Amino acid sequence: MRDIYFNFQFQVQSTPVKRLCKTHNIITVNGQFPGPTLEARDGDTLIIKVINSARYNVTIHWHGIRQMRTPWADGPEYVTQCPIQPGASYTYRFPIENQDGTLWWHAHSKWLRATVYGALIIYPKIAVPYPFPKPNKEIPILLGEWWNRDIISVLRQAIFTGAAPNISDAYTINGQPGDLYRCSSKETAKFHVKSGETVLLRIINAALNQELFFTIANHMLTVVGNDAVYNKPFSTRVLMLGPGQTTNVLLTANQPAAHYYMAARAYNTAQNAAFDNTTTTAILAYDSVPCPTKNNGTSSSSSKPLLPPLPRFNDTNTVTAYTSQLRSLQSNGLKVPTQIDENLFFAVGLGIINCAPGPRCQGPNNTRFAASMNNVSFVLPRRTSLLQAYYQNIQGVYTLDFPAVPRVAFDYTGNVSRALWQPRFGTKLYKLKYGSNVQIVLQDTAIVTTEDHPVHLHGYHFYVVGQGFGNFNPNRDTARFNLVDPPVRNTINVPVGGWAVIRFVADNPGVWLMHCHIDSHLTGGFAMAFLVENGPGKLQSVVAPPPDLPPC
């Protein structure tokens, strides 16, 4: 069978958009917010030319694509490429291999992904069915955040002051805030269904900084996939998605014909931290029900859709009950590593930098916020990308001494000594031998505050073999690992005041970023990178960079 190629063009540009009664310019792709949905099949090759007509540097990341033998196409700025400068272009080329489900694409430079994002839907190969009854229709649902300011200005203010960034002004569903916000009800997203049909909702949390609960009034949701991997179906009324995560659910339109709200709002676990405590809505509309209106054309109060109850913002019990039900299908071809070659322990979370009182020290008690992994706050290079430095053997760009364990063991979720609150800074990578079996304990810490962290690993999916609260105890917790049907993900929520253990095989050579997908944490240094060495053969080695790779 011949290879199938799909060519797309992304024009990154400034576009005036009106939300919450105000119009201001945002950065979009092809003038769309959210950006265009890409559709392909397992086995296809995608070719996307990105033309940067905006005033900021930009890169695009194809979140969840394994990028086997195509690391140059992964996209994070200064990791696998230098950014595409204004007026320049770059063409991403990559095949889709043994993947299908819901992924997404987004900017991976500064905070441009606040508005530069879209769905990436991968269908199974022709004649390969879903592992569940075929739905009557499919609907992408993209959850996001909206600021009434230029997002780069929000970022610059946070960097200058060292304080937490301004919270968003609204959440959105498919780019629209919904009926509960000012000047928004006319454009509220509406999704039409027919009584009795089954709908596959492809839900993506594209929010910049916020984990979100999601539900639909009076309807049960059957979870069938996460991060483009199928799971054993289970029913729930509420989902929780961290930024970067995707969830596929089946919805059956089996309720009385009416209009029902779908709604999303914050799950927020950082103590005493400000957050956007609003609720975004869209409408699930049964086709047989007309939309009643008043004489002035606005919806009457008696015809408003039913608003579903949502958990409290700090309802960790609901989150735990939800995530504990995730189990992989055996048909996913599970090969959970059991003999571990690299046993890593990463203490993760926030930190502070001590500094003299002044305008640049507006964090807690005249400090600056930071973030780290194993007390190392990650610094991106500027004169070349990490992958270029590795491939071309450019010295002085990074070091290979990222610590495999914290330099000091401590009570991670207890009363942490202030001597451990200030991280060190560096561009430190951890080298993995090709084909090695890797286990990573991701341990939340109480430095500044405990918090639920969505951690994303580029270039890989991984098995989530265990999760829990408190400090990870290998003598007690290892015996409880699920090595039979663990969920497979590319972004894992490390529980607030707890831990998660992941395993994967280092079979994809290159330089791969691992980071918190809350962008304010990534900016603060919550990241590290793996250098996976070349394997024994040509197909297991990093190929030469494309000729049009953007210069630094």
PDB file of C-alpha atoms in Angstrom, residues 229-420:
ATOM      1  CA  VAL A 229      -4.953   5.199  24.001  1.00  0.00           C
ATOM      2  CA  TYR A 230      -8.098   3.112  24.544  1.00  0.00           C
ATOM      3  CA  ASN A 231      -9.132   2.105  28.052  1.00  0.00           C
ATOM      4  CA  LYS A 232     -11.611  -0.309  29.583  1.00  0.00           C
ATOM      5  CA  PRO A 233     -14.890   1.632  29.393  1.00  0.00           C
ATOM      6  CA  PHE A 234     -16.413   3.008  32.582  1.00  0.00           C
ATOM      7  CA  SER A 235     -19.198   5.476  33.282  1.00  0.00           C
ATOM      8  CA  THR A 236     -18.912   8.751  35.155  1.00  0.00           C
ATOM      9  CA  ARG A 237     -20.713  12.047  35.498  1.00  0.00           C
ATOM     10  CA  VAL A 238     -17.574  14.157  35.907  1.00  0.00           C
ATOM     11  CA  LEU A 239     -14.201  14.207  34.164  1.00  0.00           C
ATOM     12  CA  MET A 240     -11.049  15.981  35.278  1.00  0.00           C
ATOM     13  CA  LEU A 241      -8.461  16.877  32.676  1.00  0.00           C
ATOM     14  CA  GLY A 242      -5.135  18.528  33.352  1.00  0.00           C
ATOM     15  CA  PRO A 243      -3.734  20.887  30.716  1.00  0.00           C
ATOM     16  CA  GLY A 244      -2.451  18.738  27.863  1.00  0.00           C
ATOM     17  CA  GLN A 245      -4.696  15.746  28.536  1.00  0.00           C
ATOM     18  CA  THR A 246      -7.365  14.419  26.174  1.00  0.00           C
ATOM     19  CA  THR A 247     -10.304  12.154  26.979  1.00  0.00           C
ATOM     20  CA  ASN A 248     -12.714  10.370  24.632  1.00  0.00           C
ATOM     21  CA  VAL A 249     -16.202   9.693  25.969  1.00  0.00           C
ATOM     22  CA  LEU A 250     -19.365   8.204  24.547  1.00  0.00           C
ATOM     23  CA  LEU A 251     -22.602  10.050  25.255  1.00  0.00           C
ATOM     24  CA  THR A 252     -26.010   8.556  24.498  1.00  0.00           C
ATOM     25  CA  ALA A 253     -28.780  11.080  23.859  1.00  0.00           C
ATOM     26  CA  ASN A 254     -31.269   9.210  26.056  1.00  0.00           C
ATOM     27  CA  GLN A 255     -32.753  12.082  28.049  1.00  0.00           C
ATOM     28  CA  PRO A 256     -36.002  13.973  27.408  1.00  0.00           C
ATOM     29  CA  ALA A 257     -35.580  16.141  24.356  1.00  0.00           C
ATOM     30  CA  ALA A 258     -34.371  19.493  25.641  1.00  0.00           C
ATOM     31  CA  HIS A 259     -31.294  21.688  25.880  1.00  0.00           C
ATOM     32  CA  TYR A 260     -28.592  20.762  28.406  1.00  0.00           C
ATOM     33  CA  TYR A 261     -25.487  22.633  29.468  1.00  0.00           C
ATOM     34  CA  MET A 262     -22.067  21.091  29.278  1.00  0.00           C
ATOM     35  CA  ALA A 263     -19.854  22.944  31.718  1.00  0.00           C
ATOM     36  CA  ALA A 264     -16.263  23.199  32.905  1.00  0.00           C
ATOM     37  CA  ARG A 265     -14.624  24.938  35.829  1.00  0.00           C
ATOM     38  CA  ALA A 266     -11.407  24.847  37.822  1.00  0.00           C
ATOM     39  CA  TYR A 267      -9.891  22.054  39.838  1.00  0.00           C
ATOM     40  CA  ASN A 268      -7.381  24.018  41.919  1.00  0.00           C
ATOM     41  CA  THR A 269      -5.250  22.503  44.666  1.00  0.00           C
ATOM     42  CA  ALA A 270      -2.557  25.111  45.443  1.00  0.00           C
ATOM     43  CA  GLN A 271      -3.291  26.567  48.872  1.00  0.00           C
ATOM     44  CA  ASN A 272      -4.115  30.286  49.030  1.00  0.00           C
ATOM     45  CA  ALA A 273      -3.494  30.659  45.293  1.00  0.00           C
ATOM     46  CA  ALA A 274      -5.744  32.893  43.210  1.00  0.00           C
ATOM     47  CA  PHE A 275      -7.558  31.200  40.347  1.00  0.00           C
ATOM     48  CA  ASP A 276     -10.330  31.879  37.869  1.00  0.00           C
ATOM     49  CA  ASN A 277     -13.432  30.630  39.701  1.00  0.00           C
ATOM     50  CA  THR A 278     -15.842  31.038  36.778  1.00  0.00           C
ATOM     51  CA  THR A 279     -17.726  28.429  34.753  1.00  0.00           C
ATOM     52  CA  THR A 280     -17.782  28.034  30.988  1.00  0.00           C
ATOM     53  CA  THR A 281     -20.766  26.469  29.258  1.00  0.00           C
ATOM     54  CA  ALA A 282     -21.855  25.132  25.897  1.00  0.00           C
ATOM     55  CA  ILE A 283     -25.218  23.674  24.908  1.00  0.00           C
ATOM     56  CA  LEU A 284     -26.106  20.103  24.042  1.00  0.00           C
ATOM     57  CA  ALA A 285     -29.234  20.641  21.956  1.00  0.00           C
ATOM     58  CA  TYR A 286     -31.635  17.870  20.986  1.00  0.00           C
ATOM     59  CA  ASP A 287     -32.681  18.619  17.416  1.00  0.00           C
ATOM     60  CA  SER A 288     -36.393  18.181  18.050  1.00  0.00           C
ATOM     61  CA  VAL A 289     -36.444  21.105  20.477  1.00  0.00           C
ATOM     62  CA  PRO A 290     -36.678  24.630  19.034  1.00  0.00           C
ATOM     63  CA  CYS A 291     -34.932  27.409  20.892  1.00  0.00           C
ATOM     64  CA  PRO A 292     -37.672  29.581  22.475  1.00  0.00           C
ATOM     65  CA  THR A 293     -37.053  33.307  22.289  1.00  0.00           C
ATOM     66  CA  LYS A 294     -38.519  36.464  23.676  1.00  0.00           C
ATOM     67  CA  ASN A 295     -39.778  39.154  21.356  1.00  0.00           C
ATOM     68  CA  ASN A 296     -36.386  40.882  21.529  1.00  0.00           C
ATOM     69  CA  GLY A 297     -34.669  37.741  20.272  1.00  0.00           C
ATOM     70  CA  THR A 298     -32.942  36.746  23.502  1.00  0.00           C
ATOM     71  CA  SER A 299     -33.523  33.461  25.280  1.00  0.00           C
ATOM     72  CA  SER A 300     -36.231  33.514  27.937  1.00  0.00           C
ATOM     73  CA  SER A 301     -35.217  32.516  31.476  1.00  0.00           C
ATOM     74  CA  SER A 302     -37.716  29.637  31.428  1.00  0.00           C
ATOM     75  CA  SER A 303     -35.985  28.128  28.391  1.00  0.00           C
ATOM     76  CA  LYS A 304     -32.462  28.147  29.802  1.00  0.00           C
ATOM     77  CA  PRO A 305     -30.697  24.793  29.594  1.00  0.00           C
ATOM     78  CA  LEU A 306     -30.246  22.831  32.777  1.00  0.00           C
ATOM     79  CA  LEU A 307     -26.934  23.652  34.483  1.00  0.00           C
ATOM     80  CA  PRO A 308     -25.190  20.567  35.890  1.00  0.00           C
ATOM     81  CA  PRO A 309     -23.649  20.449  39.348  1.00  0.00           C
ATOM     82  CA  LEU A 310     -19.852  20.530  39.374  1.00  0.00           C
ATOM     83  CA  PRO A 311     -17.487  19.477  42.165  1.00  0.00           C
ATOM     84  CA  ARG A 312     -15.970  22.072  44.457  1.00  0.00           C
ATOM     85  CA  PHE A 313     -12.721  23.510  43.157  1.00  0.00           C
ATOM     86  CA  ASN A 314     -10.658  21.473  45.648  1.00  0.00           C
ATOM     87  CA  ASP A 315     -12.572  18.175  45.449  1.00  0.00           C
ATOM     88  CA  THR A 316      -9.616  15.803  45.267  1.00  0.00           C
ATOM     89  CA  ASN A 317     -11.783  12.860  46.332  1.00  0.00           C
ATOM     90  CA  THR A 318     -13.781  13.123  43.097  1.00  0.00           C
ATOM     91  CA  VAL A 319     -10.559  13.314  41.084  1.00  0.00           C
ATOM     92  CA  THR A 320      -9.120  10.260  42.823  1.00  0.00           C
ATOM     93  CA  ALA A 321     -12.313   8.247  42.339  1.00  0.00           C
ATOM     94  CA  TYR A 322     -12.246   9.134  38.645  1.00  0.00           C
ATOM     95  CA  THR A 323      -8.587   8.387  37.914  1.00  0.00           C
ATOM     96  CA  SER A 324      -8.619   5.149  39.913  1.00  0.00           C
ATOM     97  CA  GLN A 325     -11.017   3.653  37.353  1.00  0.00           C
ATOM     98  CA  LEU A 326      -8.600   4.016  34.428  1.00  0.00           C
ATOM     99  CA  ARG A 327      -7.394   0.651  33.113  1.00  0.00           C
ATOM    100  CA  SER A 328      -5.901  -0.139  29.722  1.00  0.00           C
ATOM    101  CA  LEU A 329      -7.359  -2.600  27.248  1.00  0.00           C
ATOM    102  CA  GLN A 330      -5.302  -5.744  26.877  1.00  0.00           C
ATOM    103  CA  SER A 331      -5.624  -5.265  23.107  1.00  0.00           C
ATOM    104  CA  ASN A 332      -3.377  -2.199  23.391  1.00  0.00           C
ATOM    105  CA  GLY A 333      -0.442  -4.627  23.250  1.00  0.00           C
ATOM    106  CA  LEU A 334       0.737  -3.910  26.775  1.00  0.00           C
ATOM    107  CA  LYS A 335       4.391  -4.622  27.448  1.00  0.00           C
ATOM    108  CA  VAL A 336       4.944  -3.126  30.876  1.00  0.00           C
ATOM    109  CA  PRO A 337       8.663  -3.111  31.743  1.00  0.00           C
ATOM    110  CA  THR A 338       9.356  -5.279  34.772  1.00  0.00           C
ATOM    111  CA  GLN A 339      13.167  -5.357  34.848  1.00  0.00           C
ATOM    112  CA  ILE A 340      14.160  -1.751  35.503  1.00  0.00           C
ATOM    113  CA  ASP A 341      17.479  -0.380  34.245  1.00  0.00           C
ATOM    114  CA  GLU A 342      17.007   3.264  35.306  1.00  0.00           C
ATOM    115  CA  ASN A 343      15.215   3.894  38.609  1.00  0.00           C
ATOM    116  CA  LEU A 344      14.709   7.652  38.919  1.00  0.00           C
ATOM    117  CA  PHE A 345      13.090   9.752  41.634  1.00  0.00           C
ATOM    118  CA  PHE A 346      12.043  13.303  40.740  1.00  0.00           C
ATOM    119  CA  ALA A 347      10.833  15.636  43.490  1.00  0.00           C
ATOM    120  CA  VAL A 348       8.734  18.264  41.741  1.00  0.00           C
ATOM    121  CA  GLY A 349       7.025  21.521  42.590  1.00  0.00           C
ATOM    122  CA  LEU A 350       7.454  25.205  43.209  1.00  0.00           C
ATOM    123  CA  GLY A 351      10.254  27.187  44.794  1.00  0.00           C
ATOM    124  CA  ILE A 352      11.257  30.745  45.560  1.00  0.00           C
ATOM    125  CA  ILE A 353      14.279  32.911  44.852  1.00  0.00           C
ATOM    126  CA  ASN A 354      15.439  35.217  47.600  1.00  0.00           C
ATOM    127  CA  CYS A 355      16.043  38.779  46.474  1.00  0.00           C
ATOM    128  CA  ALA A 356      16.070  42.362  47.706  1.00  0.00           C
ATOM    129  CA  PRO A 357      12.638  44.002  48.099  1.00  0.00           C
ATOM    130  CA  GLY A 358      11.629  45.902  44.987  1.00  0.00           C
ATOM    131  CA  PRO A 359       9.476  45.819  41.846  1.00  0.00           C
ATOM    132  CA  ARG A 360      11.133  42.601  40.646  1.00  0.00           C
ATOM    133  CA  CYS A 361      10.537  40.746  43.932  1.00  0.00           C
ATOM    134  CA  GLN A 362       6.753  40.665  44.286  1.00  0.00           C
ATOM    135  CA  GLY A 363       6.419  36.979  45.175  1.00  0.00           C
ATOM    136  CA  PRO A 364       5.738  35.786  48.748  1.00  0.00           C
ATOM    137  CA  ASN A 365       7.657  37.842  51.333  1.00  0.00           C
ATOM    138  CA  ASN A 366       9.630  39.794  48.732  1.00  0.00           C
ATOM    139  CA  THR A 367      10.798  36.779  46.756  1.00  0.00           C
ATOM    140  CA  ARG A 368      10.431  35.559  43.194  1.00  0.00           C
ATOM    141  CA  PHE A 369       8.518  32.420  42.268  1.00  0.00           C
ATOM    142  CA  ALA A 370      10.422  29.552  40.689  1.00  0.00           C
ATOM    143  CA  ALA A 371       9.780  25.873  40.001  1.00  0.00           C
ATOM    144  CA  SER A 372      12.027  22.860  39.731  1.00  0.00           C
ATOM    145  CA  MET A 373      12.584  19.122  39.420  1.00  0.00           C
ATOM    146  CA  ASN A 374      15.046  17.667  41.937  1.00  0.00           C
ATOM    147  CA  ASN A 375      15.774  21.239  42.980  1.00  0.00           C
ATOM    148  CA  VAL A 376      17.049  22.133  39.493  1.00  0.00           C
ATOM    149  CA  SER A 377      15.234  24.971  37.769  1.00  0.00           C
ATOM    150  CA  PHE A 378      15.544  24.313  34.036  1.00  0.00           C
ATOM    151  CA  VAL A 379      17.046  27.005  31.808  1.00  0.00           C
ATOM    152  CA  LEU A 380      16.545  26.835  28.033  1.00  0.00           C
ATOM    153  CA  PRO A 381      19.553  27.598  25.825  1.00  0.00           C
ATOM    154  CA  ARG A 382      19.397  30.522  23.414  1.00  0.00           C
ATOM    155  CA  ARG A 383      22.196  30.094  20.869  1.00  0.00           C
ATOM    156  CA  THR A 384      21.059  26.701  19.583  1.00  0.00           C
ATOM    157  CA  SER A 385      18.569  23.967  20.391  1.00  0.00           C
ATOM    158  CA  LEU A 386      19.433  21.039  22.641  1.00  0.00           C
ATOM    159  CA  LEU A 387      18.866  18.549  19.821  1.00  0.00           C
ATOM    160  CA  GLN A 388      21.161  20.490  17.481  1.00  0.00           C
ATOM    161  CA  ALA A 389      23.812  20.677  20.176  1.00  0.00           C
ATOM    162  CA  TYR A 390      23.613  16.897  20.635  1.00  0.00           C
ATOM    163  CA  TYR A 391      23.583  16.059  16.926  1.00  0.00           C
ATOM    164  CA  GLN A 392      26.333  18.506  15.981  1.00  0.00           C
ATOM    165  CA  ASN A 393      28.368  17.942  19.172  1.00  0.00           C
ATOM    166  CA  ILE A 394      28.275  21.623  20.141  1.00  0.00           C
ATOM    167  CA  GLN A 395      29.949  22.020  23.511  1.00  0.00           C
ATOM    168  CA  GLY A 396      28.831  24.228  26.391  1.00  0.00           C
ATOM    169  CA  VAL A 397      25.100  24.155  25.670  1.00  0.00           C
ATOM    170  CA  TYR A 398      24.067  21.625  28.307  1.00  0.00           C
ATOM    171  CA  THR A 399      25.463  19.247  30.890  1.00  0.00           C
ATOM    172  CA  LEU A 400      24.558  15.607  31.506  1.00  0.00           C
ATOM    173  CA  ASP A 401      24.342  15.809  35.289  1.00  0.00           C
ATOM    174  CA  PHE A 402      20.644  16.087  35.983  1.00  0.00           C
ATOM    175  CA  PRO A 403      20.317  14.280  39.332  1.00  0.00           C
ATOM    176  CA  ALA A 404      18.665  10.852  39.319  1.00  0.00           C
ATOM    177  CA  VAL A 405      17.402  11.519  42.861  1.00  0.00           C
ATOM    178  CA  PRO A 406      17.082  14.643  45.010  1.00  0.00           C
ATOM    179  CA  ARG A 407      20.449  15.799  46.325  1.00  0.00           C
ATOM    180  CA  VAL A 408      18.924  15.779  49.816  1.00  0.00           C
ATOM    181  CA  ALA A 409      16.202  13.385  50.932  1.00  0.00           C
ATOM    182  CA  PHE A 410      13.518  15.143  53.004  1.00  0.00           C
ATOM    183  CA  ASP A 411       9.910  14.898  54.106  1.00  0.00           C
ATOM    184  CA  TYR A 412       8.603  15.870  50.671  1.00  0.00           C
ATOM    185  CA  THR A 413       4.978  16.534  51.622  1.00  0.00           C
ATOM    186  CA  GLY A 414       5.615  17.613  55.201  1.00  0.00           C
ATOM    187  CA  ASN A 415       7.383  20.569  56.773  1.00  0.00           C
ATOM    188  CA  VAL A 416      10.168  21.279  54.297  1.00  0.00           C
ATOM    189  CA  SER A 417      13.239  23.155  55.502  1.00  0.00           C
ATOM    190  CA  ARG A 418      13.504  26.670  54.026  1.00  0.00           C
ATOM    191  CA  ALA A 419      17.054  25.776  53.003  1.00  0.00           C
ATOM    192  CA  LEU A 420      15.499  23.606  50.264  1.00  0.00           C
TER     193      LEU A 420
END
